[in-house]
Amino acid sequence: MDAYPPEYVSHNLPLIILSGLGSADSKSQDASQRASYPLLHERGIRITSDIPPVTGSSAEQLLQTFLAADANKGRWNGRHEKGRIGTIGFCVKGVGREYILPPRKADPPPSSPTIRPPPDSPPASSCPAPVLHSPISPLSPGSSTFPDGVMTPQWISKHQELLPSAFVTFFNFTADPNLSSLQDNQVKASVNQLKSVFSSSSYKTRFVAVLCSEKSILEADVDERLTNIRQATRLDSKNSLFFFPPNLSPVETQAFVETVLAALQPACVEYYRELSKHARRKRNRGSVPPPTAPPTFGTSQTLPSQGWNVRYEFKLGVLAEFRQEMDAAGRNYEGAYEGLMGQDVSDTIASWSPRFNEARLLADIIAIRILRCLLWNSQTTSAVQSWENHKARMQDFIDRKGKGSANYGWEAWEARWLQVMAEVIGMADVPVFSVPGIVATDGVKIYAPPERAIPIGVRIRPWELLHHEGYWLNQSTQHTFVRRRLAQEVPEEDRTSPGQSPASQVASKSYTYDTYLCPEPHIESPLPGHNGFDHSAMILKSCKSSVDQFRRRGQGRAVEQLKLQIAREQMRQASWHDAFRTLRALWQELSWRRSGWWELVDEVAWSLRESASHVGDGGSVVSVDWELLNNNFTPRPRWQYNISKCLDGLKSIKSKPAVVLRAGDVASSLSVRFTFLRVEGNVGEPLHYQLVVTSQAHEGSAPVKLSGIGLAFEEILPAVRIEHHTRPAGGLSNAADKVQIQDVALHETSSSADHLSEPSPPSRESQALLVGSADLTFFPGQIKAFTLTSVPRDAGNVKAISCTLSMEEQLFDLAYIVVFGDDQIQASWWTRGKSGLAERRLGHDQSASINILPRPPKIEIQLPNARSEYYTDESVVVDVHIVNNEEEEAEAAIEVRLLGQSEGTPELTWGPASTTKPHGKFALSSSNDRGGQTTHLSRRVIGRLAPAATSAETVSFRAKSNPARFVLEIKILYHLASEPHIPMSRIVTSDLIFMGPFEANYDFSPRLHTDQWPSFFWLEDELTPGLENSLVKSADGIAQTWCLTARPASFATELLTIEAMDVSVLEINGGITVNVRSEEQHGWAELSIGPNEQKEVRFTLDVRKLTLEDRRSASLDLALNIRWRRVHSASELNETSLSVPRLLVPGGEPRVLAVHYQVQGLPALIHLDYVFENPSMHFLTFSLAMEASEAFAFSGPKVTSLQLAPLSRHTVRYNLLPYTKGTWIQPQLKVVDMYFNKLLRISATEGMKSDKKGILIWADADA
């Protein structure tokens, strides 16, 4: 924006003048002296005071604090920054004791004797006095806008530089009591005199006085004197009269300044609001004021009413900007712009008139101010649309009224308009474009999203979104290129200086070329030997600024493109050193190379080679030629592609360069691939690997002859160096052989690791080096596979680090380093076959790494009797056979561990005791881990084993009762007799799965106890004291019989033999005794049970209460014990215990038992007895009702009642005669407790079943 008047483009802030503060040397120059305003010194209003200014350290500190609050150079936004109090900022200027206000009226026009009045005009004595206007008004003859100018920057300068909204004057407030009265009177007189001057000037500037104290004064005296001054001067103590105490710190001074500015803010805003009201009233009159004097006769015309509306709207916008009301300012600017570009203003101005360019200038200024208002209010998309609208309308206006847009003047304006947009964005400091550091983070955006005011669904074109400054600067650069091209197309006769051209030609140029804010043709494009406009400097400046913006936002490709433009321009200027520095940095970090944009890389490389040749950098020439040899680039005709002669003829190179290049930094003509034949190897065994070098050079280029190839490995393998030899074992190299396989024999040398094998670990300097030779001449498109063999001596992970291709020529040395990464690529291997050379895949993707295992042990461990699964509580015996498959005698020892995650790992023991064996090298040691998770057996020495010999050991343990999973680890430690210093080992693991062999379900049902119940009416004889203890110990309570039916099922996978089963009592609760007996009449016999097979066994439980008075319920915890073994006779007997769910034995509730049996001699008749038991101490009454059935006939009481005494049992018999044979019959006897009205459930006993309806009896005889 440097081409525009600074008054037009600067942001307007309320002006505050500081008078009489600080020394004359420390103050800035008087503002009235810096402004070129008409009649300022002749008719300006002078404001002076005879009181000396306030000086001293406190005064200087106060002055600097006020000046630091100046926000004139702040950002164009409403965010709080330095100098902003509340929501607005101030323009603060310091002056002396004398200040000049601009005159309000211009001088009257002088009478001219040469002008004769018309014959019919009245005499001069009767003519009215001329109407005087402002010196800068279009109505004043001396104004630059007279008679038809719209606006001048002097009007903005008047309000921004000369006419303050607040005038702050400073006076000393003495502490001397002898002089205080005199100085106070002088202050009062000076203040009243200054106020009268401002009042007579008709300016509404707020007058403010600040009294600065020299020393500390009593507060009472200060208040009294201030009150006296305030009453005499009629200054308001809140916003017009301030007291500055002495000896304030910088922080306190800052607070005082903020207080003063905050108090002045309402008055300043009101000052500019009154000016806006005045301008609005003049606009609303609707008539053109009469000029002071009419314009001269001829073509001159006064400013039309539409022009006056433009002027008033512009003034209203500027005054609103003073008040920081940017919304209102934007509306006024838009109204001024529409009026200016309308048909009644701009279209009426002739293109040859100076007013034409003034109108263009004013249109640009209004458009700039509209942009500032929109960005101030965060209307980013609207700002871009306004920018594009002004560009389109201006182009249409120039095409219609001006000299067209197909010339360098229009391109200069477009470039400038783009720069203006970039500068406005920078000054507005749009938050979305803020970059906290040098380089952008992920949260920084390159364009602003549309503002919320845009309706949803409205399509916004991408170029209508606000981009950062670099985007606009880059576009400006492109138009500058077009500007230079169009300027160079200007004919030579038009590029001649006006002093050397005829007048007709000068006049013709003024009508042909648009020189709005740009030079004339002879300066824009001067003839050779003449100085003119420097387009290259403008291009470089714009590009560098754009590069900075793009780099800060992480747009690497745009940065590279701009750097290439910078290098082109520098080469065009023959600035070879600058171009070399730019291209060298660009070439080293090109992302185009990784993206495969070879045409751009090609241009950068050739440009770098040219600049390096001029500056004498041979290393860069070698580096670029090495890359240009790649066939991805388009070959240049008649260019000799020979890397060995790349420096021939370059006399500017003084020393022999040594170049080191790395893969990825350049596109090499030689590519390298490394492959291990296998993914695993062993110590002492040959390790085969292959290095494949492929030439990607241009067809017809000279072959590349390497002096050596270096390979570097991690740790275990030594470095490898392949040297060039013209006659390798495979024969001479031939360009016709597109693929060659060379077997390189390596021999070890005692030299340190080769420097070409970098990067390598520091410890490799002292390791050996393997050296071989091969033909290292590579023709274009040729593939050479070098097969190499090494023998690793240590175990571990081996990785190929890097490969270095080296060239040692007379004029330069070159090393190209390829670092092997962790890329997962399919490994391949070149082999010789019957049909020729072929590449085959290896089936793995770890091509550059291999795992070197220790020497493989050949002792074999066999477990002949290992099973797939075992059972809980089983005795496990594992036989271990050790077979020596080594070719010589070995001395061995065995270790056994049992590993598991379950608690309670079994304890291991060795098998039957064996004869003592010699210890040999392995001493007998004991290692036992008692952590609960592993169990170790002490090391057992096997001794010497001859080749093919076998040794047997036995390990045994008892499995726990819970299912678990363990790992049996058997480790053989041995060494060969010939190599006692090399320990070897073989480890075999076996999974041992332990599962429960049986699971069971249970049924607990009542039975009828045959013993007689005690009588409620019978009492034992008296107890003797000697029998008391024995009676307590014996059980004399009520006895019950129960049946426990167990149904064990086999979960084993093989046939098992059950030797016996019994039930053990674990715990008794409730004061009872229990006697368990099996219902098997003939004892146990061996019982075979297959997989998933279920057996049934019954146990009778005789339960008796300890005392007759005990009515509690009792519970039993039982366990079912199964003694079993596997089917084969050698298997040991095992015992598995299954817990029985807790059994509940009721004690005090009545119950009804159903018992049936066949009548001897009458097989069809069934006796059914219902036994009623009352173990309580209450008399019970039951109602009995037998229901009739179609399945049988019965005899017995159909309906009756039964009364039971306490501790009694009674039997009710029914005789049943079934109608059918081989079916279940179901008698329905309903027993109801008469007292509780509760239905009692009848319990079935032996030989019966029950369901929801009741008991079931099997009828097995004919009716």
PDB file of C-alpha atoms in Angstrom, residues 540-743:
ATOM      1  CA  LEU A 540      12.096 -11.479  -5.465  1.00  0.00           C
ATOM      2  CA  LYS A 541      10.659  -9.469  -2.590  1.00  0.00           C
ATOM      3  CA  SER A 542       7.164 -10.801  -3.183  1.00  0.00           C
ATOM      4  CA  CYS A 543       8.367 -14.397  -3.588  1.00  0.00           C
ATOM      5  CA  LYS A 544      10.473 -14.325  -0.428  1.00  0.00           C
ATOM      6  CA  SER A 545       7.592 -12.918   1.596  1.00  0.00           C
ATOM      7  CA  SER A 546       5.313 -15.576   0.161  1.00  0.00           C
ATOM      8  CA  VAL A 547       7.841 -18.322   0.955  1.00  0.00           C
ATOM      9  CA  ASP A 548       7.869 -17.259   4.591  1.00  0.00           C
ATOM     10  CA  GLN A 549       4.083 -17.477   4.812  1.00  0.00           C
ATOM     11  CA  PHE A 550       3.856 -20.872   3.108  1.00  0.00           C
ATOM     12  CA  ARG A 551       6.706 -22.313   5.200  1.00  0.00           C
ATOM     13  CA  ARG A 552       5.123 -21.227   8.467  1.00  0.00           C
ATOM     14  CA  ARG A 553       2.007 -23.184   7.526  1.00  0.00           C
ATOM     15  CA  GLY A 554       3.799 -26.333   6.429  1.00  0.00           C
ATOM     16  CA  GLN A 555       2.983 -26.055   2.695  1.00  0.00           C
ATOM     17  CA  GLY A 556       6.234 -27.567   1.496  1.00  0.00           C
ATOM     18  CA  ARG A 557       5.417 -27.977  -2.188  1.00  0.00           C
ATOM     19  CA  ALA A 558       4.335 -24.362  -2.544  1.00  0.00           C
ATOM     20  CA  VAL A 559       7.585 -23.321  -0.854  1.00  0.00           C
ATOM     21  CA  GLU A 560       9.581 -25.375  -3.334  1.00  0.00           C
ATOM     22  CA  GLN A 561       7.721 -23.869  -6.289  1.00  0.00           C
ATOM     23  CA  LEU A 562       8.383 -20.338  -5.054  1.00  0.00           C
ATOM     24  CA  LYS A 563      12.046 -21.074  -4.396  1.00  0.00           C
ATOM     25  CA  LEU A 564      12.357 -22.299  -7.959  1.00  0.00           C
ATOM     26  CA  GLN A 565      10.867 -19.001  -9.156  1.00  0.00           C
ATOM     27  CA  ILE A 566      13.351 -17.133  -6.982  1.00  0.00           C
ATOM     28  CA  ALA A 567      16.220 -19.126  -8.464  1.00  0.00           C
ATOM     29  CA  ARG A 568      15.008 -18.461 -12.015  1.00  0.00           C
ATOM     30  CA  GLU A 569      14.902 -14.747 -11.333  1.00  0.00           C
ATOM     31  CA  GLN A 570      18.337 -14.781  -9.731  1.00  0.00           C
ATOM     32  CA  MET A 571      19.758 -16.645 -12.711  1.00  0.00           C
ATOM     33  CA  ARG A 572      18.078 -14.134 -15.005  1.00  0.00           C
ATOM     34  CA  GLN A 573      19.958 -11.403 -13.149  1.00  0.00           C
ATOM     35  CA  ALA A 574      23.161 -13.451 -13.357  1.00  0.00           C
ATOM     36  CA  SER A 575      23.330 -13.567  -9.536  1.00  0.00           C
ATOM     37  CA  TRP A 576      24.951 -16.973  -9.659  1.00  0.00           C
ATOM     38  CA  HIS A 577      26.006 -17.159  -6.010  1.00  0.00           C
ATOM     39  CA  ASP A 578      22.515 -16.299  -4.797  1.00  0.00           C
ATOM     40  CA  ALA A 579      20.981 -18.723  -7.273  1.00  0.00           C
ATOM     41  CA  PHE A 580      23.403 -21.456  -6.203  1.00  0.00           C
ATOM     42  CA  ARG A 581      22.537 -21.053  -2.530  1.00  0.00           C
ATOM     43  CA  THR A 582      18.827 -21.114  -3.296  1.00  0.00           C
ATOM     44  CA  LEU A 583      18.994 -24.127  -5.619  1.00  0.00           C
ATOM     45  CA  ARG A 584      21.375 -26.129  -3.423  1.00  0.00           C
ATOM     46  CA  ALA A 585      19.048 -25.898  -0.431  1.00  0.00           C
ATOM     47  CA  LEU A 586      16.032 -26.631  -2.650  1.00  0.00           C
ATOM     48  CA  TRP A 587      17.644 -29.622  -4.378  1.00  0.00           C
ATOM     49  CA  GLN A 588      18.567 -31.290  -1.082  1.00  0.00           C
ATOM     50  CA  GLU A 589      15.035 -31.260   0.320  1.00  0.00           C
ATOM     51  CA  LEU A 590      12.852 -31.704  -2.763  1.00  0.00           C
ATOM     52  CA  SER A 591       9.557 -33.444  -2.084  1.00  0.00           C
ATOM     53  CA  TRP A 592       8.970 -33.644  -5.837  1.00  0.00           C
ATOM     54  CA  ARG A 593      11.589 -36.387  -5.941  1.00  0.00           C
ATOM     55  CA  ARG A 594       9.603 -38.544  -3.530  1.00  0.00           C
ATOM     56  CA  SER A 595       6.390 -37.824  -5.432  1.00  0.00           C
ATOM     57  CA  GLY A 596       7.879 -38.714  -8.808  1.00  0.00           C
ATOM     58  CA  TRP A 597       7.519 -35.260 -10.393  1.00  0.00           C
ATOM     59  CA  TRP A 598      10.612 -35.778 -12.500  1.00  0.00           C
ATOM     60  CA  GLU A 599      10.149 -32.826 -14.874  1.00  0.00           C
ATOM     61  CA  LEU A 600      10.376 -30.380 -11.983  1.00  0.00           C
ATOM     62  CA  VAL A 601      13.296 -32.223 -10.429  1.00  0.00           C
ATOM     63  CA  ASP A 602      14.993 -32.185 -13.811  1.00  0.00           C
ATOM     64  CA  GLU A 603      14.660 -28.399 -14.072  1.00  0.00           C
ATOM     65  CA  VAL A 604      16.026 -27.868 -10.564  1.00  0.00           C
ATOM     66  CA  ALA A 605      18.953 -30.208 -11.217  1.00  0.00           C
ATOM     67  CA  TRP A 606      19.999 -28.582 -14.492  1.00  0.00           C
ATOM     68  CA  SER A 607      19.650 -25.109 -12.980  1.00  0.00           C
ATOM     69  CA  LEU A 608      21.786 -26.158 -10.014  1.00  0.00           C
ATOM     70  CA  ARG A 609      24.420 -27.596 -12.335  1.00  0.00           C
ATOM     71  CA  GLU A 610      24.569 -24.371 -14.309  1.00  0.00           C
ATOM     72  CA  SER A 611      24.909 -22.184 -11.219  1.00  0.00           C
ATOM     73  CA  ALA A 612      27.438 -24.579  -9.633  1.00  0.00           C
ATOM     74  CA  SER A 613      29.519 -24.431 -12.793  1.00  0.00           C
ATOM     75  CA  HIS A 614      29.623 -20.626 -12.569  1.00  0.00           C
ATOM     76  CA  VAL A 615      30.573 -20.543  -8.879  1.00  0.00           C
ATOM     77  CA  GLY A 616      33.067 -23.423  -9.146  1.00  0.00           C
ATOM     78  CA  ASP A 617      31.382 -25.964  -6.819  1.00  0.00           C
ATOM     79  CA  GLY A 618      32.572 -29.280  -8.220  1.00  0.00           C
ATOM     80  CA  GLY A 619      30.854 -31.365  -5.538  1.00  0.00           C
ATOM     81  CA  SER A 620      27.445 -30.092  -6.596  1.00  0.00           C
ATOM     82  CA  VAL A 621      28.246 -30.788 -10.260  1.00  0.00           C
ATOM     83  CA  VAL A 622      29.160 -34.401  -9.430  1.00  0.00           C
ATOM     84  CA  SER A 623      26.050 -34.846  -7.256  1.00  0.00           C
ATOM     85  CA  VAL A 624      23.719 -33.483  -9.917  1.00  0.00           C
ATOM     86  CA  ASP A 625      25.295 -35.498 -12.724  1.00  0.00           C
ATOM     87  CA  TRP A 626      24.973 -38.656 -10.626  1.00  0.00           C
ATOM     88  CA  GLU A 627      21.240 -37.993 -10.331  1.00  0.00           C
ATOM     89  CA  LEU A 628      20.698 -36.852 -13.918  1.00  0.00           C
ATOM     90  CA  LEU A 629      22.097 -40.186 -15.073  1.00  0.00           C
ATOM     91  CA  ASN A 630      18.849 -41.805 -13.861  1.00  0.00           C
ATOM     92  CA  ASN A 631      16.537 -42.805 -16.698  1.00  0.00           C
ATOM     93  CA  ASN A 632      13.510 -41.202 -14.988  1.00  0.00           C
ATOM     94  CA  PHE A 633      14.683 -37.899 -16.413  1.00  0.00           C
ATOM     95  CA  THR A 634      14.296 -36.939 -20.050  1.00  0.00           C
ATOM     96  CA  PRO A 635      17.743 -37.125 -21.673  1.00  0.00           C
ATOM     97  CA  ARG A 636      19.066 -34.020 -23.361  1.00  0.00           C
ATOM     98  CA  PRO A 637      20.132 -34.451 -26.936  1.00  0.00           C
ATOM     99  CA  ARG A 638      23.811 -34.189 -27.700  1.00  0.00           C
ATOM    100  CA  TRP A 639      24.700 -34.315 -23.994  1.00  0.00           C
ATOM    101  CA  GLN A 640      27.427 -36.730 -22.988  1.00  0.00           C
ATOM    102  CA  TYR A 641      26.236 -38.726 -19.982  1.00  0.00           C
ATOM    103  CA  ASN A 642      29.527 -39.873 -18.482  1.00  0.00           C
ATOM    104  CA  ILE A 643      29.900 -39.491 -14.718  1.00  0.00           C
ATOM    105  CA  SER A 644      33.656 -40.090 -14.899  1.00  0.00           C
ATOM    106  CA  LYS A 645      34.135 -36.971 -17.084  1.00  0.00           C
ATOM    107  CA  CYS A 646      31.575 -34.686 -15.455  1.00  0.00           C
ATOM    108  CA  LEU A 647      34.258 -32.192 -14.295  1.00  0.00           C
ATOM    109  CA  ASP A 648      36.191 -32.094 -17.527  1.00  0.00           C
ATOM    110  CA  GLY A 649      36.539 -28.562 -18.833  1.00  0.00           C
ATOM    111  CA  LEU A 650      35.485 -26.826 -15.597  1.00  0.00           C
ATOM    112  CA  LYS A 651      38.492 -24.645 -14.850  1.00  0.00           C
ATOM    113  CA  SER A 652      36.810 -22.781 -11.988  1.00  0.00           C
ATOM    114  CA  ILE A 653      37.150 -25.811  -9.675  1.00  0.00           C
ATOM    115  CA  LYS A 654      40.272 -25.415  -7.533  1.00  0.00           C
ATOM    116  CA  SER A 655      40.319 -28.594  -5.389  1.00  0.00           C
ATOM    117  CA  LYS A 656      39.331 -32.232  -5.735  1.00  0.00           C
ATOM    118  CA  PRO A 657      35.841 -32.641  -4.250  1.00  0.00           C
ATOM    119  CA  ALA A 658      34.830 -35.635  -2.104  1.00  0.00           C
ATOM    120  CA  VAL A 659      31.091 -36.213  -2.419  1.00  0.00           C
ATOM    121  CA  VAL A 660      28.952 -38.355  -0.101  1.00  0.00           C
ATOM    122  CA  LEU A 661      25.365 -39.027  -1.201  1.00  0.00           C
ATOM    123  CA  ARG A 662      22.680 -41.021   0.539  1.00  0.00           C
ATOM    124  CA  ALA A 663      19.803 -42.973  -0.948  1.00  0.00           C
ATOM    125  CA  GLY A 664      16.568 -41.030  -0.695  1.00  0.00           C
ATOM    126  CA  ASP A 665      18.342 -37.696  -1.080  1.00  0.00           C
ATOM    127  CA  VAL A 666      18.927 -38.249  -4.797  1.00  0.00           C
ATOM    128  CA  ALA A 667      17.480 -40.420  -7.553  1.00  0.00           C
ATOM    129  CA  SER A 668      20.488 -42.619  -8.214  1.00  0.00           C
ATOM    130  CA  SER A 669      21.291 -44.390 -11.440  1.00  0.00           C
ATOM    131  CA  LEU A 670      22.283 -47.487  -9.421  1.00  0.00           C
ATOM    132  CA  SER A 671      19.828 -49.208  -7.093  1.00  0.00           C
ATOM    133  CA  VAL A 672      20.855 -51.758  -4.470  1.00  0.00           C
ATOM    134  CA  ARG A 673      18.945 -54.685  -2.981  1.00  0.00           C
ATOM    135  CA  PHE A 674      20.289 -56.999  -0.281  1.00  0.00           C
ATOM    136  CA  THR A 675      18.868 -60.427   0.560  1.00  0.00           C
ATOM    137  CA  PHE A 676      19.713 -63.205   3.007  1.00  0.00           C
ATOM    138  CA  LEU A 677      18.943 -66.638   1.581  1.00  0.00           C
ATOM    139  CA  ARG A 678      17.253 -67.819   4.781  1.00  0.00           C
ATOM    140  CA  VAL A 679      15.612 -66.178   7.752  1.00  0.00           C
ATOM    141  CA  GLU A 680      17.634 -68.265  10.219  1.00  0.00           C
ATOM    142  CA  GLY A 681      21.150 -69.578  10.346  1.00  0.00           C
ATOM    143  CA  ASN A 682      23.439 -71.356  12.769  1.00  0.00           C
ATOM    144  CA  VAL A 683      26.806 -70.648  14.253  1.00  0.00           C
ATOM    145  CA  GLY A 684      29.587 -72.313  12.307  1.00  0.00           C
ATOM    146  CA  GLU A 685      27.472 -72.988   9.224  1.00  0.00           C
ATOM    147  CA  PRO A 686      27.872 -71.072   5.919  1.00  0.00           C
ATOM    148  CA  LEU A 687      25.592 -68.055   5.598  1.00  0.00           C
ATOM    149  CA  HIS A 688      24.651 -67.099   2.029  1.00  0.00           C
ATOM    150  CA  TYR A 689      23.521 -63.628   1.017  1.00  0.00           C
ATOM    151  CA  GLN A 690      23.210 -61.746  -2.249  1.00  0.00           C
ATOM    152  CA  LEU A 691      23.784 -58.128  -3.218  1.00  0.00           C
ATOM    153  CA  VAL A 692      21.945 -57.074  -6.389  1.00  0.00           C
ATOM    154  CA  VAL A 693      22.984 -53.824  -8.113  1.00  0.00           C
ATOM    155  CA  THR A 694      20.723 -52.604 -10.933  1.00  0.00           C
ATOM    156  CA  SER A 695      21.687 -49.872 -13.380  1.00  0.00           C
ATOM    157  CA  GLN A 696      18.945 -47.369 -14.202  1.00  0.00           C
ATOM    158  CA  ALA A 697      21.081 -45.144 -16.400  1.00  0.00           C
ATOM    159  CA  HIS A 698      20.053 -43.639 -19.737  1.00  0.00           C
ATOM    160  CA  GLU A 699      20.392 -45.789 -22.814  1.00  0.00           C
ATOM    161  CA  GLY A 700      23.575 -44.868 -24.616  1.00  0.00           C
ATOM    162  CA  SER A 701      25.288 -43.418 -21.550  1.00  0.00           C
ATOM    163  CA  ALA A 702      28.803 -44.446 -20.603  1.00  0.00           C
ATOM    164  CA  PRO A 703      29.061 -47.395 -18.179  1.00  0.00           C
ATOM    165  CA  VAL A 704      29.515 -46.623 -14.490  1.00  0.00           C
ATOM    166  CA  LYS A 705      32.730 -48.093 -13.128  1.00  0.00           C
ATOM    167  CA  LEU A 706      32.855 -48.411  -9.349  1.00  0.00           C
ATOM    168  CA  SER A 707      36.093 -48.767  -7.439  1.00  0.00           C
ATOM    169  CA  GLY A 708      34.507 -50.715  -4.617  1.00  0.00           C
ATOM    170  CA  ILE A 709      31.366 -51.800  -2.793  1.00  0.00           C
ATOM    171  CA  GLY A 710      31.204 -51.909   0.996  1.00  0.00           C
ATOM    172  CA  LEU A 711      28.725 -53.751   3.218  1.00  0.00           C
ATOM    173  CA  ALA A 712      28.245 -53.094   6.938  1.00  0.00           C
ATOM    174  CA  PHE A 713      26.448 -55.415   9.385  1.00  0.00           C
ATOM    175  CA  GLU A 714      25.397 -55.258  12.985  1.00  0.00           C
ATOM    176  CA  GLU A 715      27.621 -56.917  15.591  1.00  0.00           C
ATOM    177  CA  ILE A 716      28.075 -60.526  14.521  1.00  0.00           C
ATOM    178  CA  LEU A 717      29.144 -60.479  10.866  1.00  0.00           C
ATOM    179  CA  PRO A 718      32.308 -58.599   9.821  1.00  0.00           C
ATOM    180  CA  ALA A 719      32.201 -55.872   7.192  1.00  0.00           C
ATOM    181  CA  VAL A 720      32.599 -56.830   3.533  1.00  0.00           C
ATOM    182  CA  ARG A 721      34.564 -54.994   0.854  1.00  0.00           C
ATOM    183  CA  ILE A 722      34.224 -55.906  -2.866  1.00  0.00           C
ATOM    184  CA  GLU A 723      36.964 -54.386  -4.984  1.00  0.00           C
ATOM    185  CA  HIS A 724      36.864 -53.857  -8.719  1.00  0.00           C
ATOM    186  CA  HIS A 725      38.699 -56.367 -10.843  1.00  0.00           C
ATOM    187  CA  THR A 726      38.590 -56.394 -14.612  1.00  0.00           C
ATOM    188  CA  ARG A 727      38.752 -60.193 -14.890  1.00  0.00           C
ATOM    189  CA  PRO A 728      36.610 -61.782 -12.182  1.00  0.00           C
ATOM    190  CA  ALA A 729      35.840 -65.464 -12.006  1.00  0.00           C
ATOM    191  CA  GLY A 730      32.701 -65.011 -14.070  1.00  0.00           C
ATOM    192  CA  GLY A 731      34.590 -63.558 -17.039  1.00  0.00           C
ATOM    193  CA  LEU A 732      34.614 -60.148 -18.677  1.00  0.00           C
ATOM    194  CA  SER A 733      31.674 -57.822 -18.250  1.00  0.00           C
ATOM    195  CA  ASN A 734      29.633 -57.401 -21.412  1.00  0.00           C
ATOM    196  CA  ALA A 735      26.899 -54.889 -22.119  1.00  0.00           C
ATOM    197  CA  ALA A 736      24.889 -57.613 -23.866  1.00  0.00           C
ATOM    198  CA  ASP A 737      24.607 -59.556 -20.603  1.00  0.00           C
ATOM    199  CA  LYS A 738      21.669 -57.795 -19.004  1.00  0.00           C
ATOM    200  CA  VAL A 739      21.848 -60.043 -15.937  1.00  0.00           C
ATOM    201  CA  GLN A 740      25.047 -61.430 -14.410  1.00  0.00           C
ATOM    202  CA  ILE A 741      25.575 -63.562 -11.316  1.00  0.00           C
ATOM    203  CA  GLN A 742      29.044 -63.413  -9.788  1.00  0.00           C
ATOM    204  CA  ASP A 743      30.149 -65.660  -6.922  1.00  0.00           C
TER     205      ASP A 743
END
